[in-house]
Amino acid sequence: AALAAAQHSKHMLLLAGILAASQAAGPHQRCFASRGYDLLADAQDHDSAAADVVIGYASVGAWAMRTLRVLIGDSEALPDAEPGVMSAVAAAAAIRARLSAEIEVRVRHGAVMLPSLGAAVARGDRAAVRITAESAVVESAAGRVEIPRDPHHDAPRWQGLRRLEVGALDVIVDDLDPFRMPAVTDLADRLDAAEGRAWAAAFRQGWPLLDEDHPEIAAEVAAAVKVVVPRRVPRSGVVSSSSPETFGAVAMSPPPGACALAETLVHETQHIKLSALGDVVKLTKPDDGSRFYAPWRDDPRPASGVLQGAYAYLGVSGFWRRQRLQEQGAARIRADADYERWRTATALATGMLRSSGSLTADGAEFVRGMTRTLQKWLTEPIPEQARALARQEAEQHRRRWESVNGPIPT
């Protein structure tokens, strides 16, 4: 919750920065940004909780960061990273706040994208969004599109971002917003109805595993993860990612089972937390070109990358530490092996970080805290069969890494 509050503050600063810097983007963009900012302020005054959902939304953070970098000359032009999107952000906030308003928005790629809500089919360069306490419509050269009372449902020429609720978890499945996870190249296209139902079923099956057997972690995941971004189906298993640009969002392929979903959410929540913490406290020194072995990656990593991975696998280790007690037979051996594999790998990585000279004073304190947890876990007994399996997998990874990258640096 503290990290989420810090990220909300970051988004507010970015929005103010875009307004200030939009003078350089030309009169049309400046007008969209200015009118959008004013409406966003009105929506916040009218219903701050509703407006803050949009202000803190993951894709708004990515758009705002990229747009501000372009405006201040810190980045070359990026697709759709323009201040005029502010008007669409404001329209979404007004709709959520049920604030009567009218605002002109930009049409991009044949649609008006309203962050956190959905997209309306549109034509031309501009459209008008008209909002009352009871309704919202988008009007363009393509005609009038009525946004449903619950905008997370589809309607004629309206594609709603599905809302997925199970237990304490309440997330938006974002398969439309161009800024939903900009750095990922294998994002899924718009889900059809059957695919949407499959995602909902996967979460209904997998969430109770976290909620019942890992309640403290489930509460943390529910507080951190607000957006799920579907990725295309890989050849095997599940692939996932998160980004400092998109706080609260997890991009993932369809999970093949309950444990896979739970482990993925735990893993990515750790990344989300650490990325947000990194905006407040610097944990690593500027990159000096040093690279290190990460026992879960096939490429040498900078200290910041090793720390991200170590913190994620600290969470994964904790997951298997508890989950193994729920398993029997071959599944118990596999779970014990996963616990042994990742607690040992994380201990190796934290040891490298402590001796790297790449941590700030705060980073060193943070890693010492991780080490204290691991030292306790490493004393817990593991059956020899599981220990041997974990050792074999670790050695295979090390040999594969060295065959590509050379001897591991010491």
PDB file of N, CA and C in Angstrom, residues 363-401:
ATOM      1  N   GLY A 363      20.963  -0.423  -0.392  1.00  0.00           N
ATOM      2  CA  GLY A 363      20.929  -1.713  -1.063  1.00  0.00           C
ATOM      3  C   GLY A 363      21.588  -2.800  -0.239  1.00  0.00           C
ATOM      4  N   ALA A 364      22.712  -2.476   0.388  1.00  0.00           N
ATOM      5  CA  ALA A 364      23.403  -3.456   1.236  1.00  0.00           C
ATOM      6  C   ALA A 364      22.528  -3.858   2.415  1.00  0.00           C
ATOM      7  N   GLU A 365      21.842  -2.891   3.007  1.00  0.00           N
ATOM      8  CA  GLU A 365      20.935  -3.208   4.118  1.00  0.00           C
ATOM      9  C   GLU A 365      19.795  -4.107   3.641  1.00  0.00           C
ATOM     10  N   PHE A 366      19.268  -3.780   2.466  1.00  0.00           N
ATOM     11  CA  PHE A 366      18.174  -4.572   1.896  1.00  0.00           C
ATOM     12  C   PHE A 366      18.611  -6.016   1.661  1.00  0.00           C
ATOM     13  N   VAL A 367      19.792  -6.199   1.075  1.00  0.00           N
ATOM     14  CA  VAL A 367      20.287  -7.550   0.786  1.00  0.00           C
ATOM     15  C   VAL A 367      20.620  -8.296   2.077  1.00  0.00           C
ATOM     16  N   ARG A 368      21.075  -7.585   3.098  1.00  0.00           N
ATOM     17  CA  ARG A 368      21.301  -8.247   4.389  1.00  0.00           C
ATOM     18  C   ARG A 368      19.990  -8.799   4.949  1.00  0.00           C
ATOM     19  N   GLY A 369      18.911  -8.070   4.760  1.00  0.00           N
ATOM     20  CA  GLY A 369      17.613  -8.588   5.188  1.00  0.00           C
ATOM     21  C   GLY A 369      17.214  -9.837   4.428  1.00  0.00           C
ATOM     22  N   MET A 370      17.444  -9.853   3.122  1.00  0.00           N
ATOM     23  CA  MET A 370      17.184 -11.051   2.326  1.00  0.00           C
ATOM     24  C   MET A 370      18.031 -12.217   2.836  1.00  0.00           C
ATOM     25  N   THR A 371      19.292 -11.930   3.139  1.00  0.00           N
ATOM     26  CA  THR A 371      20.221 -12.979   3.586  1.00  0.00           C
ATOM     27  C   THR A 371      19.767 -13.588   4.903  1.00  0.00           C
ATOM     28  N   ARG A 372      19.279 -12.768   5.814  1.00  0.00           N
ATOM     29  CA  ARG A 372      18.807 -13.301   7.099  1.00  0.00           C
ATOM     30  C   ARG A 372      17.665 -14.287   6.893  1.00  0.00           C
ATOM     31  N   THR A 373      16.754 -13.952   6.001  1.00  0.00           N
ATOM     32  CA  THR A 373      15.655 -14.874   5.696  1.00  0.00           C
ATOM     33  C   THR A 373      16.186 -16.177   5.107  1.00  0.00           C
ATOM     34  N   LEU A 374      17.102 -16.072   4.151  1.00  0.00           N
ATOM     35  CA  LEU A 374      17.642 -17.257   3.495  1.00  0.00           C
ATOM     36  C   LEU A 374      18.435 -18.133   4.460  1.00  0.00           C
ATOM     37  N   GLN A 375      19.181 -17.523   5.355  1.00  0.00           N
ATOM     38  CA  GLN A 375      19.964 -18.308   6.305  1.00  0.00           C
ATOM     39  C   GLN A 375      19.063 -19.193   7.159  1.00  0.00           C
ATOM     40  N   LYS A 376      17.922 -18.673   7.528  1.00  0.00           N
ATOM     41  CA  LYS A 376      16.955 -19.478   8.276  1.00  0.00           C
ATOM     42  C   LYS A 376      16.417 -20.607   7.417  1.00  0.00           C
ATOM     43  N   TRP A 377      16.047 -20.300   6.190  1.00  0.00           N
ATOM     44  CA  TRP A 377      15.466 -21.316   5.312  1.00  0.00           C
ATOM     45  C   TRP A 377      16.468 -22.414   4.966  1.00  0.00           C
ATOM     46  N   LEU A 378      17.731 -22.055   4.811  1.00  0.00           N
ATOM     47  CA  LEU A 378      18.734 -23.037   4.396  1.00  0.00           C
ATOM     48  C   LEU A 378      18.999 -24.093   5.464  1.00  0.00           C
ATOM     49  N   THR A 379      18.575 -23.863   6.689  1.00  0.00           N
ATOM     50  CA  THR A 379      18.740 -24.881   7.742  1.00  0.00           C
ATOM     51  C   THR A 379      17.618 -25.907   7.722  1.00  0.00           C
ATOM     52  N   GLU A 380      16.569 -25.661   6.950  1.00  0.00           N
ATOM     53  CA  GLU A 380      15.423 -26.577   6.944  1.00  0.00           C
ATOM     54  C   GLU A 380      15.743 -27.803   6.089  1.00  0.00           C
ATOM     55  N   PRO A 381      15.487 -29.010   6.605  1.00  0.00           N
ATOM     56  CA  PRO A 381      15.874 -30.236   5.890  1.00  0.00           C
ATOM     57  C   PRO A 381      15.037 -30.476   4.638  1.00  0.00           C
ATOM     58  N   ILE A 382      15.695 -31.045   3.634  1.00  0.00           N
ATOM     59  CA  ILE A 382      15.061 -31.420   2.369  1.00  0.00           C
ATOM     60  C   ILE A 382      15.422 -32.880   2.098  1.00  0.00           C
ATOM     61  N   PRO A 383      14.484 -33.724   1.674  1.00  0.00           N
ATOM     62  CA  PRO A 383      14.815 -35.116   1.345  1.00  0.00           C
ATOM     63  C   PRO A 383      15.918 -35.188   0.290  1.00  0.00           C
ATOM     64  N   GLU A 384      16.762 -36.196   0.399  1.00  0.00           N
ATOM     65  CA  GLU A 384      17.923 -36.295  -0.472  1.00  0.00           C
ATOM     66  C   GLU A 384      17.525 -36.403  -1.937  1.00  0.00           C
ATOM     67  N   GLN A 385      16.431 -37.107  -2.232  1.00  0.00           N
ATOM     68  CA  GLN A 385      16.015 -37.240  -3.635  1.00  0.00           C
ATOM     69  C   GLN A 385      15.716 -35.872  -4.243  1.00  0.00           C
ATOM     70  N   ALA A 386      15.021 -35.028  -3.505  1.00  0.00           N
ATOM     71  CA  ALA A 386      14.705 -33.692  -3.996  1.00  0.00           C
ATOM     72  C   ALA A 386      15.966 -32.830  -4.062  1.00  0.00           C
ATOM     73  N   ARG A 387      16.849 -32.961  -3.070  1.00  0.00           N
ATOM     74  CA  ARG A 387      18.077 -32.188  -3.064  1.00  0.00           C
ATOM     75  C   ARG A 387      18.945 -32.543  -4.272  1.00  0.00           C
ATOM     76  N   ALA A 388      19.026 -33.861  -4.587  1.00  0.00           N
ATOM     77  CA  ALA A 388      19.826 -34.303  -5.730  1.00  0.00           C
ATOM     78  C   ALA A 388      19.248 -33.771  -7.041  1.00  0.00           C
ATOM     79  N   LEU A 389      17.908 -33.752  -7.147  1.00  0.00           N
ATOM     80  CA  LEU A 389      17.262 -33.240  -8.348  1.00  0.00           C
ATOM     81  C   LEU A 389      17.556 -31.748  -8.522  1.00  0.00           C
ATOM     82  N   ALA A 390      17.474 -30.998  -7.440  1.00  0.00           N
ATOM     83  CA  ALA A 390      17.754 -29.567  -7.511  1.00  0.00           C
ATOM     84  C   ALA A 390      19.216 -29.313  -7.863  1.00  0.00           C
ATOM     85  N   ARG A 391      20.124 -30.092  -7.277  1.00  0.00           N
ATOM     86  CA  ARG A 391      21.551 -29.930  -7.562  1.00  0.00           C
ATOM     87  C   ARG A 391      21.839 -30.228  -9.027  1.00  0.00           C
ATOM     88  N   GLN A 392      21.204 -31.262  -9.571  1.00  0.00           N
ATOM     89  CA  GLN A 392      21.391 -31.617 -10.979  1.00  0.00           C
ATOM     90  C   GLN A 392      20.914 -30.484 -11.891  1.00  0.00           C
ATOM     91  N   GLU A 393      19.774 -29.905 -11.599  1.00  0.00           N
ATOM     92  CA  GLU A 393      19.243 -28.820 -12.423  1.00  0.00           C
ATOM     93  C   GLU A 393      20.121 -27.577 -12.331  1.00  0.00           C
ATOM     94  N   ALA A 394      20.635 -27.309 -11.146  1.00  0.00           N
ATOM     95  CA  ALA A 394      21.519 -26.147 -10.980  1.00  0.00           C
ATOM     96  C   ALA A 394      22.817 -26.329 -11.762  1.00  0.00           C
ATOM     97  N   GLU A 395      23.377 -27.537 -11.721  1.00  0.00           N
ATOM     98  CA  GLU A 395      24.618 -27.807 -12.442  1.00  0.00           C
ATOM     99  C   GLU A 395      24.406 -27.749 -13.945  1.00  0.00           C
ATOM    100  N   GLN A 396      23.263 -28.235 -14.415  1.00  0.00           N
ATOM    101  CA  GLN A 396      22.955 -28.159 -15.846  1.00  0.00           C
ATOM    102  C   GLN A 396      22.873 -26.706 -16.305  1.00  0.00           C
ATOM    103  N   HIS A 397      22.238 -25.889 -15.491  1.00  0.00           N
ATOM    104  CA  HIS A 397      22.141 -24.469 -15.841  1.00  0.00           C
ATOM    105  C   HIS A 397      23.518 -23.833 -15.874  1.00  0.00           C
ATOM    106  N   ARG A 398      24.338 -24.128 -14.911  1.00  0.00           N
ATOM    107  CA  ARG A 398      25.671 -23.538 -14.841  1.00  0.00           C
ATOM    108  C   ARG A 398      26.509 -23.949 -16.055  1.00  0.00           C
ATOM    109  N   ARG A 399      26.467 -25.223 -16.410  1.00  0.00           N
ATOM    110  CA  ARG A 399      27.245 -25.683 -17.572  1.00  0.00           C
ATOM    111  C   ARG A 399      26.745 -25.027 -18.853  1.00  0.00           C
ATOM    112  N   ARG A 400      25.438 -24.916 -18.989  1.00  0.00           N
ATOM    113  CA  ARG A 400      24.879 -24.283 -20.190  1.00  0.00           C
ATOM    114  C   ARG A 400      25.295 -22.815 -20.256  1.00  0.00           C
ATOM    115  N   TRP A 401      25.251 -22.135 -19.129  1.00  0.00           N
ATOM    116  CA  TRP A 401      25.645 -20.726 -19.078  1.00  0.00           C
ATOM    117  C   TRP A 401      27.109 -20.564 -19.466  1.00  0.00           C
TER     118      TRP A 401
END
